[in-house]
Coordinates of C-alpha atoms and ligand atoms in Angstrom, one line a residue:
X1 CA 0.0 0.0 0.0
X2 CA 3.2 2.6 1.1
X3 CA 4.7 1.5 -1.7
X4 CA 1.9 2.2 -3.8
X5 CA 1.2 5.4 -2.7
X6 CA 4.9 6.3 -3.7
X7 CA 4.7 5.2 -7.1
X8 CA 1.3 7.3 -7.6
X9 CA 3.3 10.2 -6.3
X10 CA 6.4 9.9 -8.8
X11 CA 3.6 9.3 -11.5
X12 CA 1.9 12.7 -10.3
X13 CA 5.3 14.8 -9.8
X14 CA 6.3 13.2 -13.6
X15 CA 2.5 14.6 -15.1
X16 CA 3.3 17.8 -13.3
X17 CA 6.5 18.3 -14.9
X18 CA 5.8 17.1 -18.1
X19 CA 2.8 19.3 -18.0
X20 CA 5.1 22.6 -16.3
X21 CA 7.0 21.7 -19.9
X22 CA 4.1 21.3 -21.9
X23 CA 2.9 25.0 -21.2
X24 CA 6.3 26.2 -21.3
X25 CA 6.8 25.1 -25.2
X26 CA 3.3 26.5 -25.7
X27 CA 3.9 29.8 -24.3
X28 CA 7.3 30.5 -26.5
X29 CA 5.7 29.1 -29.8
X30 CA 2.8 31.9 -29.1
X31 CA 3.9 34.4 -26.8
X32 CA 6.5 37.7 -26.9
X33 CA 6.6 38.4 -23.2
X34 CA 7.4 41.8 -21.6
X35 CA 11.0 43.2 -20.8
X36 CA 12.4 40.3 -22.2
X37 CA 15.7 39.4 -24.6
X38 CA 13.5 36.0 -26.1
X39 CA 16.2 34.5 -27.3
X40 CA 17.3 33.9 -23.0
X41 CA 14.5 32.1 -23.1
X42 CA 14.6 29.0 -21.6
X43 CA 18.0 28.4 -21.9
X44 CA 19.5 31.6 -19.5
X45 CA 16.3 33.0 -18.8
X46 CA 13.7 30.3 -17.1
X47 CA 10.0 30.3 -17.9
X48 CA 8.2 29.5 -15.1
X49 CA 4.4 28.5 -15.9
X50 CA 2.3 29.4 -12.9
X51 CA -0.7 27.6 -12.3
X52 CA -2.1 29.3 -9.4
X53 CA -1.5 31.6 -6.3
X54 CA -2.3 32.0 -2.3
X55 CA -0.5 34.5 -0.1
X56 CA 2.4 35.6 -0.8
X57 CA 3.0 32.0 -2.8
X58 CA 2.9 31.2 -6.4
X59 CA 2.5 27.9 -7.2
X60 CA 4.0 26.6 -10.5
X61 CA 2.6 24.0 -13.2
X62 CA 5.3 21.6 -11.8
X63 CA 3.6 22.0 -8.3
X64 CA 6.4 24.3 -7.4
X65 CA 6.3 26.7 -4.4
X66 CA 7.7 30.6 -5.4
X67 CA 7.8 33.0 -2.9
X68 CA 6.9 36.3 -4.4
X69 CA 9.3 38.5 -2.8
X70 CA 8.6 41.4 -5.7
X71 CA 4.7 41.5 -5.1
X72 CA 4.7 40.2 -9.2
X73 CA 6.0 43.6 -10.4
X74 CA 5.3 45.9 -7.0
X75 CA 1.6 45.0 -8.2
X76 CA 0.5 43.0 -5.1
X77 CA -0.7 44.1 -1.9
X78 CA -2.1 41.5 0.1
X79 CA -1.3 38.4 -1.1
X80 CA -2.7 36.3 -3.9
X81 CA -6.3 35.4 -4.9
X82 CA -7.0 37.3 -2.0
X83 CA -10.7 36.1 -1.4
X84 CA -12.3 39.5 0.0
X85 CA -11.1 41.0 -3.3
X86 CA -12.0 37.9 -5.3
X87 CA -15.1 37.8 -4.4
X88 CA -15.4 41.5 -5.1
X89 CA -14.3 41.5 -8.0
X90 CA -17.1 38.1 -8.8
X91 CA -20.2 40.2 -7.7
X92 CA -19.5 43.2 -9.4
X93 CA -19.0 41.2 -12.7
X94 CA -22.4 39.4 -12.0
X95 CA -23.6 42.8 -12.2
X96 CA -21.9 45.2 -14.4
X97 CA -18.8 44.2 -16.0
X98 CA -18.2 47.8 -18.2
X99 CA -19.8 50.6 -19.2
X100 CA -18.2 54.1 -21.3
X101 CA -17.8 56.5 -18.4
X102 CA -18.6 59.0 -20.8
X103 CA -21.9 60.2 -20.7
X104 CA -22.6 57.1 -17.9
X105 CA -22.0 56.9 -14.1
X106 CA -21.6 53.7 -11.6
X107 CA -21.6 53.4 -8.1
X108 CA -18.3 51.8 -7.9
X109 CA -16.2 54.7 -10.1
X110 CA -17.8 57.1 -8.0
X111 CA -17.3 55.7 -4.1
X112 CA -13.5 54.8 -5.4
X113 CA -13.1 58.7 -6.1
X114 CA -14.3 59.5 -3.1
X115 CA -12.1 57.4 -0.7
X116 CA -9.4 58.3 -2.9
X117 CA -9.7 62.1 -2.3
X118 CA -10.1 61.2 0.8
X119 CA -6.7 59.1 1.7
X120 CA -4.6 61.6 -0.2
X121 CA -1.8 63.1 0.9
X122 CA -2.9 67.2 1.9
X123 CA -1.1 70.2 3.5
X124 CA -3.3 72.4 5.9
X125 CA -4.0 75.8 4.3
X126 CA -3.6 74.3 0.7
X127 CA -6.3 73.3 -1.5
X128 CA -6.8 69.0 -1.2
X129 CA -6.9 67.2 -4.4
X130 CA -10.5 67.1 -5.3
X131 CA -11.0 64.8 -9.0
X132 CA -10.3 61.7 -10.1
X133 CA -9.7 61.0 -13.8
X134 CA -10.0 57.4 -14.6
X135 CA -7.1 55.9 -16.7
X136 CA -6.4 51.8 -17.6
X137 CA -2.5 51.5 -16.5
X138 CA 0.2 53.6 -15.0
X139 CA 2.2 54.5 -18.6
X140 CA -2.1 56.0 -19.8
X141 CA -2.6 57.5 -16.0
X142 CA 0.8 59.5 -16.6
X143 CA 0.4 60.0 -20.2
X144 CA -3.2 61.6 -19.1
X145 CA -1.2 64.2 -16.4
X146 CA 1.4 65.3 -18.5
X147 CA -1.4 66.2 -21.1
X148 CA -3.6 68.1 -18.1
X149 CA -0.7 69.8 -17.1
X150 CA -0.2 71.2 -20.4
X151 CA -3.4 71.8 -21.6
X152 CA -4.0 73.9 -17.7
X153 CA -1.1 75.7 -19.2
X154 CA -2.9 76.0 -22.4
X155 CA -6.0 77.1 -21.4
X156 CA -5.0 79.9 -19.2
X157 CA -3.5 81.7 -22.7
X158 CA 0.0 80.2 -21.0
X159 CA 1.0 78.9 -24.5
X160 CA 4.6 79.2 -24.4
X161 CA 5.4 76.6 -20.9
X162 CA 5.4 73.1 -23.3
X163 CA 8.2 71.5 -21.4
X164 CA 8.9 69.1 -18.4
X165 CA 11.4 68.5 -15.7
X166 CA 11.5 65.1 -14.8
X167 CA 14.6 63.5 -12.3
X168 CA 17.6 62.0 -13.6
X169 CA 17.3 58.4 -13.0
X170 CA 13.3 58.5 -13.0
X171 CA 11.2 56.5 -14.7
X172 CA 7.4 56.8 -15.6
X173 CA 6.5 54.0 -17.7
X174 CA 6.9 52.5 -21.4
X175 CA 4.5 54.9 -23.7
X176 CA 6.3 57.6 -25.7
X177 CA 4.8 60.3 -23.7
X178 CA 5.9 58.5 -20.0
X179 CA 9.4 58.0 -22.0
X180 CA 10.0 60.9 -22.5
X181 CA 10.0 62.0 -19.2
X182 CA 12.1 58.7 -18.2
X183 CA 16.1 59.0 -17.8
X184 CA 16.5 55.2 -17.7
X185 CA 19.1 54.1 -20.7
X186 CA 17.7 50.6 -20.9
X187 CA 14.5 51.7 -21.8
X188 CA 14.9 54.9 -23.5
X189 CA 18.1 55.1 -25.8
X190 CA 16.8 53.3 -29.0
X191 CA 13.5 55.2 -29.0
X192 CA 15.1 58.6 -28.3
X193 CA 14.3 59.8 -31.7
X194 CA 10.6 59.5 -31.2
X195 CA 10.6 61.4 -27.8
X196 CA 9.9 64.8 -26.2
X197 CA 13.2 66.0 -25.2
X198 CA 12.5 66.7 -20.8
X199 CA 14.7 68.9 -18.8
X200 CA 16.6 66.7 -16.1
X201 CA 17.2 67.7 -12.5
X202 CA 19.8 66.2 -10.6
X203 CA 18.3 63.1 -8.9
X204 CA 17.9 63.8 -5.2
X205 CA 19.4 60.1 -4.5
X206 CA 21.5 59.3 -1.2
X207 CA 23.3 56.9 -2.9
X208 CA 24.9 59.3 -4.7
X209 CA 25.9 61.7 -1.9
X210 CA 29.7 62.7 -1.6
X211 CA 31.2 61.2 1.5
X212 CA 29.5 62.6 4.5
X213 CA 26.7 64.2 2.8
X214 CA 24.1 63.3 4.8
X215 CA 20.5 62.7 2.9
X216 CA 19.3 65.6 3.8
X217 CA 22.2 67.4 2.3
X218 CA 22.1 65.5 -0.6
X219 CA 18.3 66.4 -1.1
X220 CA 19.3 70.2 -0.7
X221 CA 21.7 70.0 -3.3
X222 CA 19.6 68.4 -5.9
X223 CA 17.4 71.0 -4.8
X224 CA 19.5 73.7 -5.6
X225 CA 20.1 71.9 -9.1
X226 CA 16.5 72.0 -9.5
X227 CA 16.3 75.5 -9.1
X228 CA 19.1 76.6 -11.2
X229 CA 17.5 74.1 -13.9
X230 CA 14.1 76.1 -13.4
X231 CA 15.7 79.7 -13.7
X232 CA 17.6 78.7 -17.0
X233 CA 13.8 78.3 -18.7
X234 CA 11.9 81.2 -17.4
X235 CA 8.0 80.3 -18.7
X236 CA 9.0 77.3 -20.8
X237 CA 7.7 74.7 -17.9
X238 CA 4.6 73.7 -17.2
X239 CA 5.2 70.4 -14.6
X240 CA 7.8 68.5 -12.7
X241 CA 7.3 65.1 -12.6
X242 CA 8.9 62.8 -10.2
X243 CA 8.9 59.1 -8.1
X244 CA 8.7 60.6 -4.4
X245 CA 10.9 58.8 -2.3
X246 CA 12.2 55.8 -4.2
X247 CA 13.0 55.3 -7.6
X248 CA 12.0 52.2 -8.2
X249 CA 12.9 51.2 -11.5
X250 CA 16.0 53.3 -11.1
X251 CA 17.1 51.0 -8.6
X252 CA 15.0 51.4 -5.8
X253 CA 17.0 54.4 -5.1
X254 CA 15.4 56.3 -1.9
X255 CA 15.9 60.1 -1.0
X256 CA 15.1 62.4 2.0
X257 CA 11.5 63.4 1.9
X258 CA 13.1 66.9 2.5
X259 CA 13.7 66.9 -1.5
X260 CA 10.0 66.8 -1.9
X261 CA 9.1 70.3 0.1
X262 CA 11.8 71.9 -1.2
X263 CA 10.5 71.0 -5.2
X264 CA 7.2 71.8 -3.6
X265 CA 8.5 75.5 -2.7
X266 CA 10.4 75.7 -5.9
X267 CA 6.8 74.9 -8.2
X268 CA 4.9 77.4 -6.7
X269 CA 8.0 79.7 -7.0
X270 CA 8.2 79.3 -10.4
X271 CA 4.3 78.6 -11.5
X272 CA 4.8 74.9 -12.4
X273 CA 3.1 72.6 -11.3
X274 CA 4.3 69.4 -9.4
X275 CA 3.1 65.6 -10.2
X276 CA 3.5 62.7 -8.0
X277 CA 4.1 59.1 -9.8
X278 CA 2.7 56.8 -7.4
X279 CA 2.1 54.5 -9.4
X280 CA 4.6 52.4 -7.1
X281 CA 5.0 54.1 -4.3
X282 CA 1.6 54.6 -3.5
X283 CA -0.8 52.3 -1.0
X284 CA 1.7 51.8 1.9
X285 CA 4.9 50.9 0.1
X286 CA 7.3 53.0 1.5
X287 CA 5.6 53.1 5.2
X288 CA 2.8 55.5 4.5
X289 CA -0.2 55.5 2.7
X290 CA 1.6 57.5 -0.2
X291 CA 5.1 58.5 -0.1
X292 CA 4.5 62.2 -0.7
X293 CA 2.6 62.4 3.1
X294 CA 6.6 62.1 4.8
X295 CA 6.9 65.2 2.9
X296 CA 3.9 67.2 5.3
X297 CA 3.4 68.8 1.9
X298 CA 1.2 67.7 -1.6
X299 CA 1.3 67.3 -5.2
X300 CA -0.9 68.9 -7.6
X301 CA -1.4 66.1 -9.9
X302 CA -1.1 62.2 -8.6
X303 CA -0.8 59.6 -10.6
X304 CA -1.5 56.0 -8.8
X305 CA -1.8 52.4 -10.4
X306 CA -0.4 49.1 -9.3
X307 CA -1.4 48.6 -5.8
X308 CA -4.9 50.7 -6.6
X309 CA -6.4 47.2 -7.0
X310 CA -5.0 45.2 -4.6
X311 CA -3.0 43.6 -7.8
X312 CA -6.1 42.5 -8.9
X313 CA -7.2 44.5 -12.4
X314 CA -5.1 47.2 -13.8
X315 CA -6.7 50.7 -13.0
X316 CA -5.0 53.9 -12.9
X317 CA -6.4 57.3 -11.6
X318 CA -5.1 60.9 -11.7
X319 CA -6.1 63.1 -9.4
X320 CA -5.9 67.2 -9.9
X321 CA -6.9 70.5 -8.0
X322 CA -10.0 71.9 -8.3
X323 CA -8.4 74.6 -9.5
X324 CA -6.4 72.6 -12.6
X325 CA -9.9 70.7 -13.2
X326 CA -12.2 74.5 -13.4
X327 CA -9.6 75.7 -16.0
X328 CA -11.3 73.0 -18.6
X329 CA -14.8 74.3 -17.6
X330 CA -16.3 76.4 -20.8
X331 CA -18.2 76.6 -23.7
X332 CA -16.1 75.2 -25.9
X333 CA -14.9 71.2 -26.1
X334 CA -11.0 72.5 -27.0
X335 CA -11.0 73.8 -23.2
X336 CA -12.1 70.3 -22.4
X337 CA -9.8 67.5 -21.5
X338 CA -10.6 65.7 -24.4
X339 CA -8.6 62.5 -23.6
X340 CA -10.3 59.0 -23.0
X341 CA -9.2 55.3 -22.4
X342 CA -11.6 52.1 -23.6
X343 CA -12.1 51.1 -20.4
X344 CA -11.2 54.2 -18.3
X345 CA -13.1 53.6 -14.6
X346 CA -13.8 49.7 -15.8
X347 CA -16.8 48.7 -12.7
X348 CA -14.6 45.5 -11.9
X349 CA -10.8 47.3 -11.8
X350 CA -12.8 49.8 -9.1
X351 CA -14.6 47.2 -7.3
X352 CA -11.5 45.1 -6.7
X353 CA -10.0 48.6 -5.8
X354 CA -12.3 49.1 -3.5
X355 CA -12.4 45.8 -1.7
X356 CA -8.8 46.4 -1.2
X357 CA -8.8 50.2 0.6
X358 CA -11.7 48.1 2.9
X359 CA -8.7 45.5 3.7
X360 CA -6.2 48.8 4.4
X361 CA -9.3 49.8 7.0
X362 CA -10.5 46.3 8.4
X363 CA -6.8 44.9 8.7
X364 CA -5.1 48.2 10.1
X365 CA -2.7 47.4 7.0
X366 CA -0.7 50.2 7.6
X367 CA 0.0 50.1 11.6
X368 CA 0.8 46.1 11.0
X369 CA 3.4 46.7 8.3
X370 CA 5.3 48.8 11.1
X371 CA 6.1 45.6 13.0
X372 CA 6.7 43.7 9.2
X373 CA 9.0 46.5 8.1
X374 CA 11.1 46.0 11.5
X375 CA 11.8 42.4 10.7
X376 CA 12.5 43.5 7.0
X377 CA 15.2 45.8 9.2
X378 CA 16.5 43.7 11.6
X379 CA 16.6 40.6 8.6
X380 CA 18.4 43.1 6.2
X381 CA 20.9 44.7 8.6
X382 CA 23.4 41.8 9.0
X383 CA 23.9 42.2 5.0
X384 CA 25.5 45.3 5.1
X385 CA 28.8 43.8 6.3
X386 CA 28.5 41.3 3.1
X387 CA 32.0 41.3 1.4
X388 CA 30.2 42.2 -1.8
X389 CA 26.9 44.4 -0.4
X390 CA 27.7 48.0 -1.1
X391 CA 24.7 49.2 0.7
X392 CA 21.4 47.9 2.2
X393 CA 18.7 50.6 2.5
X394 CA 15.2 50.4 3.6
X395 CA 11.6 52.8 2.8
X396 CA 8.8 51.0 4.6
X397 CA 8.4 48.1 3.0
X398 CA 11.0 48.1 0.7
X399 CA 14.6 47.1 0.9
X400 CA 17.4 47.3 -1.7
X401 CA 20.9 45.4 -1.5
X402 CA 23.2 47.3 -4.1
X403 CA 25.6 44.6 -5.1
X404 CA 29.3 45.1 -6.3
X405 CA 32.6 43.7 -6.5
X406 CA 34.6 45.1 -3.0
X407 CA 31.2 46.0 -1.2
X408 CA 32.3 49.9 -1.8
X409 CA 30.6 52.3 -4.4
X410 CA 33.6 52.4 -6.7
X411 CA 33.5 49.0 -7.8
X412 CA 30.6 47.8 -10.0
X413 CA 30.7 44.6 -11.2
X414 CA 31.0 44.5 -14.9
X415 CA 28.2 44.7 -16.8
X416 CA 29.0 41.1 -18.5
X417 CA 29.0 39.6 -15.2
X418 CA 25.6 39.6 -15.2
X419 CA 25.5 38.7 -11.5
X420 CA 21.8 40.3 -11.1
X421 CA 20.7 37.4 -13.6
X422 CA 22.7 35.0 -11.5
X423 CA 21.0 36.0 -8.0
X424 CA 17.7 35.6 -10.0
X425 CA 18.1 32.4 -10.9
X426 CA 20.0 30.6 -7.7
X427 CA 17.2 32.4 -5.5
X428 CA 14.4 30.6 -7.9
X429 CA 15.9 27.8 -7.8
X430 CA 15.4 27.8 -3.9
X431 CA 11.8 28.6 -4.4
X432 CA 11.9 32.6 -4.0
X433 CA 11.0 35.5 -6.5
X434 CA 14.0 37.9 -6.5
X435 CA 13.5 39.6 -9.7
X436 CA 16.5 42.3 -9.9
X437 CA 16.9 45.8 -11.2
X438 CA 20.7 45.3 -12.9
X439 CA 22.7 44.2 -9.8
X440 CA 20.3 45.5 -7.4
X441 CA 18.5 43.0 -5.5
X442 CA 15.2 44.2 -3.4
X443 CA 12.8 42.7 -1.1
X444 CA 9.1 44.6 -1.9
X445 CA 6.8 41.6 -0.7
X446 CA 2.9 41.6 -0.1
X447 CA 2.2 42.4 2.7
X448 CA 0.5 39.4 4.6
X449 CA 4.1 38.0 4.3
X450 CA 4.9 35.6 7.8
X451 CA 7.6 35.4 9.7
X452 CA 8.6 32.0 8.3
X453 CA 8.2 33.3 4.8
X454 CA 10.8 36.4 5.8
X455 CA 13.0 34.0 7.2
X456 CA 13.5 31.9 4.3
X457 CA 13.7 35.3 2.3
X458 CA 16.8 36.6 4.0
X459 CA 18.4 33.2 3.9
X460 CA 17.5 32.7 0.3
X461 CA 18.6 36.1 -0.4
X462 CA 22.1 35.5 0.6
X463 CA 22.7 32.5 -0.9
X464 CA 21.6 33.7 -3.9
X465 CA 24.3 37.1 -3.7
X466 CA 26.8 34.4 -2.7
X467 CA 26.0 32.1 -5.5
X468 CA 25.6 34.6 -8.1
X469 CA 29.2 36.3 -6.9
X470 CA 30.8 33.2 -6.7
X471 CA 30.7 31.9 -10.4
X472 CA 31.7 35.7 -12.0
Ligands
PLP501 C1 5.3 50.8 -13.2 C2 5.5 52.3 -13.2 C3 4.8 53.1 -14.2 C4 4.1 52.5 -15.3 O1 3.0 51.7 -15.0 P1 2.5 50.6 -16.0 O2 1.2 50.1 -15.5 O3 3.6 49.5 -16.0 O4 2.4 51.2 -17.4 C5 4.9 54.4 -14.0 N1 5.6 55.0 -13.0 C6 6.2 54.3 -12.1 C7 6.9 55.0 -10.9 C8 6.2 52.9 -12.1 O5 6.8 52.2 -11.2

């Protein structure tokens, strides 16, 4: 009978992997996947065919356990197939799935604005953000704010401010328009004939301070770069745009909220006005509810995505002033913001979204992740004396381990080395998600992830540096 059993679970492991394999040839006779050289695929580059998720698990076709350490792409908040939001997202569809939210209102587009409004960050004495406009992904929701804040511009006989200031080392997302404001090389250089030349400020980034600069230094001389950059083009700008706090794709570079008062000041100095990307700092990331709050201060445009819906549907949303929003009121539909998505405000995306800001109430998600984001500290700290960790830093609940050669900022690893796509691999290969951002490895998990879970993290996260570093 034992014996049995055994042989019935070979046979099941064999079907699994035959049919993990199976799906795998599939997928890459059908399928160009995102951010991806194809030709790494499978033979560098694993595919992983996922069958299924719960918590802060996927499972794989193979019956394989991952441990999504990166929330799939900083999109998951709770953990997976989160049943409050599944089931959500399973009524609304029995009722309305989509409807044009031109012309046409629904309940759940409506209360998801006003919570919104309602959670963002403010400054006493300034006017709160006070619309939503609905967009379908973070690239669109930016895409949407760059065109308010031109057309505000536009509409107040301010025809001459057509530029933007972005940060060096920011990124905004993959359409020409969020591109263009991007200062990530990867991404940018071959399309760089298609796109809007920005202005770059200096990036306010601690990493790069001189030694002993503190942060806050740092932040006040990227400040002062900003301000020059501002002076230079008197009435040619109508927005800055930047990633408070962290740079994710950048690097999950972090800077002293500081930075962010100081552009605040230097916006209304200089009649621009100042948009927030949330998109991944946003719902609870970096400690707060959004990132700009550490500031004390606000934007007057914020874009959020990602984590809107839990990680459930994507959604975006932008939300303006009253005052950018009356400057489109008028006769005429050229004063209007004439801009629409498909499926801009899709009933499910905001049900899903809604279902998770009741988990952020019900759960005290935000208080809890205080105690998570202490064992994220006390799990990191022991890495900084890693003979190849240059730094380990920490927003909320995000960590970054910058990885090179001596452990010191002068020496990177060659590019060649590839010792990012190394890590990657040895830490799937022990059953954890560690996708990095060139040889910068970061922990962003969901949030319901246990102590056990953590545990196994940190361990498999220095294997993987170890194993990585040991064959370049
Ligand atoms: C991911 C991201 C975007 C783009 O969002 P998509 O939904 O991938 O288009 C924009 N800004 C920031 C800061 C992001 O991290």
């Amino acid at each position: 009978m034992q014996e049995r059993l055994h042989e019935a679970e070979i046979l099941a492991d064999r079907t699994a992997a035959e049919s993990a394999e199976s799906w795998r040839q599939r997928d890459l006779s059908v399928l160009w996947h995102p951010c991806t050289q194809m030709r790494e695929h499978p033979g560098t580059l694993p595919l992983v065919p996922i069958s299924h998720g719960r918590g802060a698990w996927l499972v794989g076709h193979d019956g394989r356990h991952y441990l999504d350490a990166v929330s799939s792409w900083w999109t998951n908040l709770f953990g997976h197939a989160e049943p409050r939001i599944a089931a959500a997202v399973a009524a609304q569809a029995g009722r309305l799935e989509q409807v044009m939210l031109a012309g046409f209102s629904h309940e759940p587009a409506v209360r998801l604005a006003e919570r919104l409004l309602d959670i963002a960050p403010r400054e006493p004495g300034r006017a709160p953000l006070a619309k939503v406009f609905y967009a379908d992904n973070g690239s669109a929701g930016v895409e949407a704010a760059l065109k308010m804040a031109f057309h505000w511009f536009h509409n107040r006989g301010e025809h001459g401010r057509t530029r933007f200031v972005a940060l060096e080392n920011g990124y905004h997302g993959e359409t020409i328009g969020a591109l263009s404001v991007g200062d990530i090389p990867l991404y940018r250089q071959v399309y760089a004939p298609l796109l809007k030349e920005a202005l770059f400020a200096p990036s306010p980034d601690a990493w790069l301070a001189e030694p002993g600069q503190s942060p806050a230094e740092r932040a006040e001389q990227a400040a002062a770069g900003l301000a020059a950059l501002l002076e230079r083009h008197p009435g040619e700008v109508c927005a800055l745009i930047l990633e408070p706090r962290l740079q994710c794709a950048g690097g999950m570079r972090m800077h002293d909220p500081l930075y962010l008062r100081r552009a605040r000041e230097l916006c209304d100095a200089h009649g621009v006005l100042l948009i927030a990307d949330e998109i991944a700092t946003g719902f609870g990331r970096t400690g707060t509810m959004f990132a700009f709050e550490q500031a004390g201060t606000m934007p007057d445009l914020m874009c959020v995505s990602k984590g809107l819906t839990g990680g459930f549907l994507p959604l975006a949303a932008v939300l303006a002033t009253q005052d950018i929003y009356d400057a489109f009121l008028d006769d005429s539909r050229e004063r209007a913001f004439l801009h629409s998505h498909s499926y801009t405000g899709n009933p499910l995306a905001c049900a899903a979204a809604l279902a998770s800001l009741d988990i952020f109430a019900s759960d005290d998600v935000i208080e809890r992740n205080r105690v998570t984001a202490q064992s994220l500290r006390a799990l990191s700290a022991p890495f900084a004396d890693h003979r190849h960790v240059a730094d380990v830093r920490q927003a909320g609940m995000v960590v970054a381990f910058e990885l090179t050669r001596d452990g010191d900022r002068s020496t990177p690893f060659p590019a060649g080395a590839r010792i990012g796509l190394r890590a990657y691999r040895a830490a799937l290969q022990r059953g954890v998600v560690l996708r990095p951002l060139g040889d910068v490895l970061y922990w962003m998990p969901p949030y319901c992830i246990d102590a056990d879970q953590l545990a196994l993290l940190a361990e498999t996260t220095l294997a993987a540096i170890d194993e990585a570093v040991a064959c370049a």
